[in-house]
Each structure stands twice: as C-alpha cells, then as structure tokens.
Coordinates of C-alpha atoms in Angstrom, one line a residue:
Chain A
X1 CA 127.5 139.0 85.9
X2 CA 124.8 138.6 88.0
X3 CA 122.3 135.3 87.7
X4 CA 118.8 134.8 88.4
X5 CA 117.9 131.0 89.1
X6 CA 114.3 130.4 89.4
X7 CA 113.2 126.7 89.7
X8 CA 111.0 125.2 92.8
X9 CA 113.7 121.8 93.1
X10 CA 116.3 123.2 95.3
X11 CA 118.0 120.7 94.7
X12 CA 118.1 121.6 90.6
X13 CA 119.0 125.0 91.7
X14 CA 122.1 124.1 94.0
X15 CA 123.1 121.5 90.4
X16 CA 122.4 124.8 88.4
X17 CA 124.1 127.0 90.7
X18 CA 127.5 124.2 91.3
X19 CA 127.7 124.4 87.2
X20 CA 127.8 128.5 87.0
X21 CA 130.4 128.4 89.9
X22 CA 132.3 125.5 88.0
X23 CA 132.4 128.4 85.3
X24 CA 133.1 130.9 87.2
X25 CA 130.3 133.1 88.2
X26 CA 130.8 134.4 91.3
X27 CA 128.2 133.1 94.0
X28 CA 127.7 136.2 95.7
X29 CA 126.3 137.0 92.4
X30 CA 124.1 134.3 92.1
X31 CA 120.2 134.8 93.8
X32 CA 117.7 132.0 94.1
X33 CA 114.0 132.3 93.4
X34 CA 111.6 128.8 94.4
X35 CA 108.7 130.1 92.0
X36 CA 107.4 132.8 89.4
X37 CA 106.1 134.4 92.3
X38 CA 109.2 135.4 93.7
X39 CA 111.3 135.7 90.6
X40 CA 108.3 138.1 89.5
X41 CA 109.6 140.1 92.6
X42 CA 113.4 140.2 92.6
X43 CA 113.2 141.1 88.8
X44 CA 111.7 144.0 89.9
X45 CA 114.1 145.2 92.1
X46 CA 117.4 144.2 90.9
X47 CA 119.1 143.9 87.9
X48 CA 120.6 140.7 86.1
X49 CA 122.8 139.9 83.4
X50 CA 120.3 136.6 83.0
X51 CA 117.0 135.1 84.4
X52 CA 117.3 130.9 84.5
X53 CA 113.5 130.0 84.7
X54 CA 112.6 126.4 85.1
X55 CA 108.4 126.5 83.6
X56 CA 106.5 124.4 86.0
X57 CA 106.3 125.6 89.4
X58 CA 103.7 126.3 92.5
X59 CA 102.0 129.4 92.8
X60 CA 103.4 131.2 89.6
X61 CA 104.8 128.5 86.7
X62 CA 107.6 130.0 84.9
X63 CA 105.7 131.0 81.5
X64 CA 103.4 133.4 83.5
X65 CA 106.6 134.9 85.3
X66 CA 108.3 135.6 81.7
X67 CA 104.7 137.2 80.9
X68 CA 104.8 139.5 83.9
X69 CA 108.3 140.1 83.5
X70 CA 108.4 141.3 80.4
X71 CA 104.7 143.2 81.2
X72 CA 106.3 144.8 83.6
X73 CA 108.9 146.6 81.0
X74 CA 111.9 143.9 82.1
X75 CA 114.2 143.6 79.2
X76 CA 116.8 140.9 80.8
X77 CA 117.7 137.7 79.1
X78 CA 115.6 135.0 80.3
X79 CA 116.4 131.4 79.7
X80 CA 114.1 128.3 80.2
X81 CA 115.6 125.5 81.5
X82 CA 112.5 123.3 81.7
X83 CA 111.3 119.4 81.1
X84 CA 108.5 120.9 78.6
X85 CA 110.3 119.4 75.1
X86 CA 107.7 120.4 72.6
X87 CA 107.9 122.4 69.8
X88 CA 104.7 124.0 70.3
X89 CA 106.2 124.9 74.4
X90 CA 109.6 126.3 72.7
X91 CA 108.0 128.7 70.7
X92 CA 105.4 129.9 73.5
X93 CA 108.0 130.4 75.5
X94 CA 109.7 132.7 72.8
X95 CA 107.0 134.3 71.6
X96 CA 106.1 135.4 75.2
X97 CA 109.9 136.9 75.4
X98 CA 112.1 133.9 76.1
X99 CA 115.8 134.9 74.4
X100 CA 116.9 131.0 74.9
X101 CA 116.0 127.6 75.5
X102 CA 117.5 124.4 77.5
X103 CA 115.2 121.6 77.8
X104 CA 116.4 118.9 81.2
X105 CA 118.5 116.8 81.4
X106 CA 121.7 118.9 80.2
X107 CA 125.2 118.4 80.6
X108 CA 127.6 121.2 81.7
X109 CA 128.7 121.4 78.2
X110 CA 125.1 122.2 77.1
X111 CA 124.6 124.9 80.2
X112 CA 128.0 126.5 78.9
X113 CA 127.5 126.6 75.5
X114 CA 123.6 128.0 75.8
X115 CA 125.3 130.7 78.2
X116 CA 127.5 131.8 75.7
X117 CA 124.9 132.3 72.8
X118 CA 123.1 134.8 75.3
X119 CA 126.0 136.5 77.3
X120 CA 128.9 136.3 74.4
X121 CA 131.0 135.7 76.9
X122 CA 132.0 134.1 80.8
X123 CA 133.9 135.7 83.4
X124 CA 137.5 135.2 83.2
X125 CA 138.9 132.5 85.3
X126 CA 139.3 133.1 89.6
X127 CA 142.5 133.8 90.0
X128 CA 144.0 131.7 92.9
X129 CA 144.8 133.6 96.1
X130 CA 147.3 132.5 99.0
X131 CA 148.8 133.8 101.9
X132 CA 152.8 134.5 102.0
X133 CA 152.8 133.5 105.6
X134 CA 156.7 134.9 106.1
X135 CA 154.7 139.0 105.3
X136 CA 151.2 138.0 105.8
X137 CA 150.4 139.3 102.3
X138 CA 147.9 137.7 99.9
X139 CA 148.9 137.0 97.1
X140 CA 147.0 136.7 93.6
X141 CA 148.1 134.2 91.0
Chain B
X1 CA 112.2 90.5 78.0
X2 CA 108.6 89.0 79.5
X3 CA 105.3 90.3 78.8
X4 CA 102.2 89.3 80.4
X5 CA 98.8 88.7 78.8
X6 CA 97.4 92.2 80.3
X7 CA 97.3 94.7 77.4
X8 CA 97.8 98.0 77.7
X9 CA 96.4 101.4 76.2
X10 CA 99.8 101.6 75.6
X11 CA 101.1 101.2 71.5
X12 CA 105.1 100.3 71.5
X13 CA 105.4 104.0 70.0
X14 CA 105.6 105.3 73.6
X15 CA 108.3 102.6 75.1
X16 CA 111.3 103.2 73.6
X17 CA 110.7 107.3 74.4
X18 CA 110.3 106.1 77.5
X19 CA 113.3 103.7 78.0
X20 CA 115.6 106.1 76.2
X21 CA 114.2 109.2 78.3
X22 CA 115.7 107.5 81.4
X23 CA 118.9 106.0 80.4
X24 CA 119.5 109.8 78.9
X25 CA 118.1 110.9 82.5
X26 CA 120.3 109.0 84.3
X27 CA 123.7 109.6 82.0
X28 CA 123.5 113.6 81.9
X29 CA 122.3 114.5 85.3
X30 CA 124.0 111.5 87.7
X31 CA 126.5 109.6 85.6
X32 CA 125.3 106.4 86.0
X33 CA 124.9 103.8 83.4
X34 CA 121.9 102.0 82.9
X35 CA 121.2 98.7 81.5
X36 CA 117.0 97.6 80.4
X37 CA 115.9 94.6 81.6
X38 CA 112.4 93.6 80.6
X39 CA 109.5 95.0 80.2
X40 CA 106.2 93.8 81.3
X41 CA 102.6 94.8 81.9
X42 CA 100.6 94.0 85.3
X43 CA 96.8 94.8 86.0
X44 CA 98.0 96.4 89.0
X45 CA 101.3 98.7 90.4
X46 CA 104.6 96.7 91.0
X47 CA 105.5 97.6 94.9
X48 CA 109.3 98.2 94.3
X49 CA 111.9 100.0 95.8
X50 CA 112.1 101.9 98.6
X51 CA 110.9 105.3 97.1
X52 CA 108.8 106.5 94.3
X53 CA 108.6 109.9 92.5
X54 CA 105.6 109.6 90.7
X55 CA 103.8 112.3 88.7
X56 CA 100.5 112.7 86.6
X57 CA 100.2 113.2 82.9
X58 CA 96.9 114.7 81.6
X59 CA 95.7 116.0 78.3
X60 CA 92.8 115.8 76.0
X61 CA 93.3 112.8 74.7
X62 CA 94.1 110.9 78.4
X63 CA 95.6 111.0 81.3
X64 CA 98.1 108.5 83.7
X65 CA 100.9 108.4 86.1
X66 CA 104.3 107.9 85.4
X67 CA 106.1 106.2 88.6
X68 CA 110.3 106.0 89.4
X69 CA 110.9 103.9 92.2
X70 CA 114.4 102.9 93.8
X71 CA 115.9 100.7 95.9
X72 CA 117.1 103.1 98.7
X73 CA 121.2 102.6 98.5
X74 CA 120.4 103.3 94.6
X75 CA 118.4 106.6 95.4
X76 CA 121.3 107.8 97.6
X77 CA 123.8 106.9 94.8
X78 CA 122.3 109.1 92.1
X79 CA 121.1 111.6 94.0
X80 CA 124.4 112.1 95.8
X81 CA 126.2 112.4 91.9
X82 CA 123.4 114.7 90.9
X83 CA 124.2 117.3 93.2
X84 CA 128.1 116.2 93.0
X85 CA 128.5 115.2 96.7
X86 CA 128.5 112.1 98.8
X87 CA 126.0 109.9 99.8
X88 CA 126.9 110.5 103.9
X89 CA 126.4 114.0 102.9
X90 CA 122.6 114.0 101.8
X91 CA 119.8 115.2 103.2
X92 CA 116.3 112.9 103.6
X93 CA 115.1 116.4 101.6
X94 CA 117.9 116.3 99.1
X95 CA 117.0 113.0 98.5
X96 CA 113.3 113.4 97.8
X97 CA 113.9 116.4 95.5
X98 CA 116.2 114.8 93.6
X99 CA 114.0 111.9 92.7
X100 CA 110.8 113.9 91.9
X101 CA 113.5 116.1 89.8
X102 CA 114.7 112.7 88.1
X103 CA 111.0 111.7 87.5
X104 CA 109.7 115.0 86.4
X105 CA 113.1 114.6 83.8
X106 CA 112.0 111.5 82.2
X107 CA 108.0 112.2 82.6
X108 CA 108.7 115.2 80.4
X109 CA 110.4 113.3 77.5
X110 CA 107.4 110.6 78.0
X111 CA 105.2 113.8 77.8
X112 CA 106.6 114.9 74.7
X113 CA 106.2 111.6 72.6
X114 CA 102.9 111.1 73.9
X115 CA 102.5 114.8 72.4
X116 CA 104.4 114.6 68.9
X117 CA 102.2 111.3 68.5
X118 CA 99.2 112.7 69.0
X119 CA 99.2 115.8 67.6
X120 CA 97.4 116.9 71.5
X121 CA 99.3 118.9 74.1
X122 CA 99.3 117.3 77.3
X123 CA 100.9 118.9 81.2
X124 CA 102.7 117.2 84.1
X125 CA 101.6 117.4 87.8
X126 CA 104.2 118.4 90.2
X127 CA 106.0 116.0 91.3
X128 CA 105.1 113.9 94.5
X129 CA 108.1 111.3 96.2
X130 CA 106.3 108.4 98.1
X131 CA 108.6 106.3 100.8
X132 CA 108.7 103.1 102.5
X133 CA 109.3 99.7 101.9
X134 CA 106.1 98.3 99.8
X135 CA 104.6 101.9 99.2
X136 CA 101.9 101.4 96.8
X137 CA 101.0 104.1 94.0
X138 CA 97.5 104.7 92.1
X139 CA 97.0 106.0 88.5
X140 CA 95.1 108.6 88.1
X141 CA 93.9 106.8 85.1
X142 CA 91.7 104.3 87.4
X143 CA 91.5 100.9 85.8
X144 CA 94.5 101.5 83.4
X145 CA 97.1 98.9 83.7
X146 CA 100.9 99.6 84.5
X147 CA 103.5 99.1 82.4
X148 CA 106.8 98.3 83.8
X149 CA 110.0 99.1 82.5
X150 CA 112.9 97.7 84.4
X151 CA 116.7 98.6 84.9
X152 CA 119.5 97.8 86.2
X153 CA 122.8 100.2 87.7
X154 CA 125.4 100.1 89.8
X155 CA 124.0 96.1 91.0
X156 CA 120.8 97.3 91.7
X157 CA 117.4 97.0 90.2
X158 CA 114.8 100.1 89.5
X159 CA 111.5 100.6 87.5
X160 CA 109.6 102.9 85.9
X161 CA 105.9 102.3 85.4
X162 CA 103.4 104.0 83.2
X163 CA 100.0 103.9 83.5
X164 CA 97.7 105.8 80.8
X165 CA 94.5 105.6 79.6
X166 CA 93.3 106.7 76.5
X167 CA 89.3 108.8 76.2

C-alpha cells in the first residue's frame, strides 16, 4: 500500500511517517511531498493507496491541492490531517473530495483507527528475517 | 493565579480553549505532562524562554498573535519525544519545526474557539520560530495587550501568550 504524505513540517512528516512504519507500511512505499504544489505533481504520476494532506502550506495549501487533484480526474483517498478544527473547514474539505478527516494533535491510536475506516485493512505484520550463519541462509520467521 | 490590572480584548471564553489546547498539545504529540500555573495580562510581551514559535491569527472580526516560548533544555525535551528520538540526536532544524508544529497545534484549537464563539471564520499565518535569550515578539494586533498563560513540565517553566484585538 503505497502512501502519500503531504505536509510542509518535515518534522510532522518524519512523526507521520515513524507511525505508518510502527504499523507496518513499508517505507520504500512511503513518498514525501513539502506542499500542494508538489503533491499536485506526484498524484499525477503515480498511484496511491492514500493521499495524507496537511491544509496549510506555502505555495499550494492543501484544500487547493485536493481541488486540483480531484480536477484533474484523481480518485485516491485523500485524508486531512490538519490543525483547521471547524465544522465549517471539515465539511469544505469533504465537499471538495476529502474521503476522511484527522484534525492535530492525534495519537497513534487515532492515525490507526482513521486508516482503517479508509483502507479496511493494514498490511500484515513484517516478518522477522535472520541469518543462519552455519548455511548463510536467511531465514523468515 | 495573578492577574494584573491591564484588561484584555480577551472574555475568559477563549482561556480555557486555550489552556486545554496545550496540555492536549503537549500529552498526544510529546508525552509530557503539563501543570498551569497562572495566568496574567501585561501591556507588553513577556521575554521568556529561549525560543518562540509564534503565529498570526486574522479574521473579520480581529486579528493577534499567539506566542509558545521555551526554555531551551525544555524545547529539546519535547521536540526530541515528538519525533521519538533523543535530545543528542536533534537537529537546530528539527528543533525549530517542531516548535512552530507545536504552536501551529495549539494556535489551531485557539483558532477554532475564537471561531465557534463568534460565529466568523478566522486563518492562521505559517508558523515563524524566533531564538535567543530575551527575543522579543510583536502582535500584529498593535496596542493589544498579551495574555500569558504559564506552565510548568518536566521542572521547567513555558508560556503561551495571546494577543488579540477585537474591530
């Protein structure tokens, strides 16, 4: 399952990012976007199982992205993750095409359970590997 | 808790938003515990801390500046268990982020009480992180006085200040 995380604070990305690993989403799946701009642009040429989209941001916020995303004939999940609390934001943002809605500060337990109302599901957990160092064979447990 | 004579634009509707926006800040994203302390009004910003992540509110009905500031060993602490590492281990950048991300947290609760009391939708400014000892922070809502709201965690004291002026 391949994630989208779009928010300017890298450092709310890598805390985003650290809590899909923590449930198993692989990072090579994971790609980073720092504004609307570039999420605008990766949407368009890959696919995802899920677009994370924090709503204010430089150069493009996050509500115009979802409006040029979904312009643009994009049908993936997008979730807000965003500081805007307001009724009248939450249903902006899902009349413009939002399928979810996670307003900051969340706990794990908040990110999981908002990721399993719009995927059904989480990948399975990693299974260990080590080496057998008397063959030199990996082994999967 | 003190109070000073100074009054502010500010009705006792927006404080407890406020002071439960950052203890909820604090708990989810850097598992700290927080303890208020007292809150007070001052013509004029509080220099405090070592760092600052302030941001501007603005709307129809007024505009301010909401301001975080910590003691530098405090800063390090929560920033280091919001991104789940070690102090040691962060950045001067890591550091920065993570308070405007802490501020722009709490500024957006503050945002939406000011909004549900007013019936008037009102938008954050990016966040800006000002550093050094004594830094000094203006409101955009010139004249407005600052109320400050302050905590304590992990033996250290921090404050957040509002200041908002009402058209």
């Amino acid at each position: 399952m391949r994630i989208l995380v779009v928010d300017d604070s890298a450092i709310m990305r890598k805390v985003i990012i650290r809590e899909l690993s923590n449930l198993n989403f692989d990072d090579d799946d994971i790609v980073e976007a720092a504004d609307g701009n570039e999420a605008l642009q990766i949407a368009k040429e890959k696919t995802f199982s899920l677009i994370l989209m924090d709503w204010n941001m430089p150069n493009l916020s996050g509500i115009e992205a979802l409006f040029e995303i979904r312009s643009a004939g994009i049908t993936t999940p997008i979730m807000m993750v965003t500081t805007e609390a307001e009724r009248g934001q939450i249903i902006t943002a899902i009349q413009a095409g939002a399928n979810n809605y996670m307003v900051k500060p969340f706990t794990p337990e908040d990110l999981k359970e908002k990721l399993l109302q719009i995927l059904g599901t989480l990948p399975p957990p990693k299974k260990e590997q080590r080496v057998d160092m008397s063959e030199g064979k990996i082994i999967q447990e | 808790m003190s109070q000073t004579n100074v009054k502010s634009d500010l009705d006792a509707s927006l404080v407890n938003p406020l002071i439960k926006a950052t203890m909820t800040v604090m708990e989810k994203m850097t598992n700290t515990q927080v303890q208020m302390k007292q809150i007070f009004a001052q013509e004029e910003y509080l220099p405090s801390g070592d760092l600052s992540g302030v941001i501007g509110i603005l709307g129809e009905q007024g505009e301010g500046t909401v301001a975080l500031s910590f003691p530098l060993p405090l800063a390090n602490i929560v920033v280091a268990r919001f991104l789940g590492t070690k102090p040691e281990h962060l950045s001067s950048e890591d550091r920065c982020d993570g308070i405007g991300e802490l501020v722009n947290m709490v500024s957006g609760q503050a945002k939406a009480a000011l909004s549900n009391e007013s019936g008037c939708l009102y938008k954050l400014t990016l966040p800006t992180v000002i550093q050094g000892a004594g830094h000094q922070v203006t409101s955009q809502a010139k004249g407005a006085p600052f109320l400050v709201l302050e905590f304590e965690s992990e033996g250290h004291i921090f404050h957040l200040q509002l200041s908002f002026k009402r058209y």
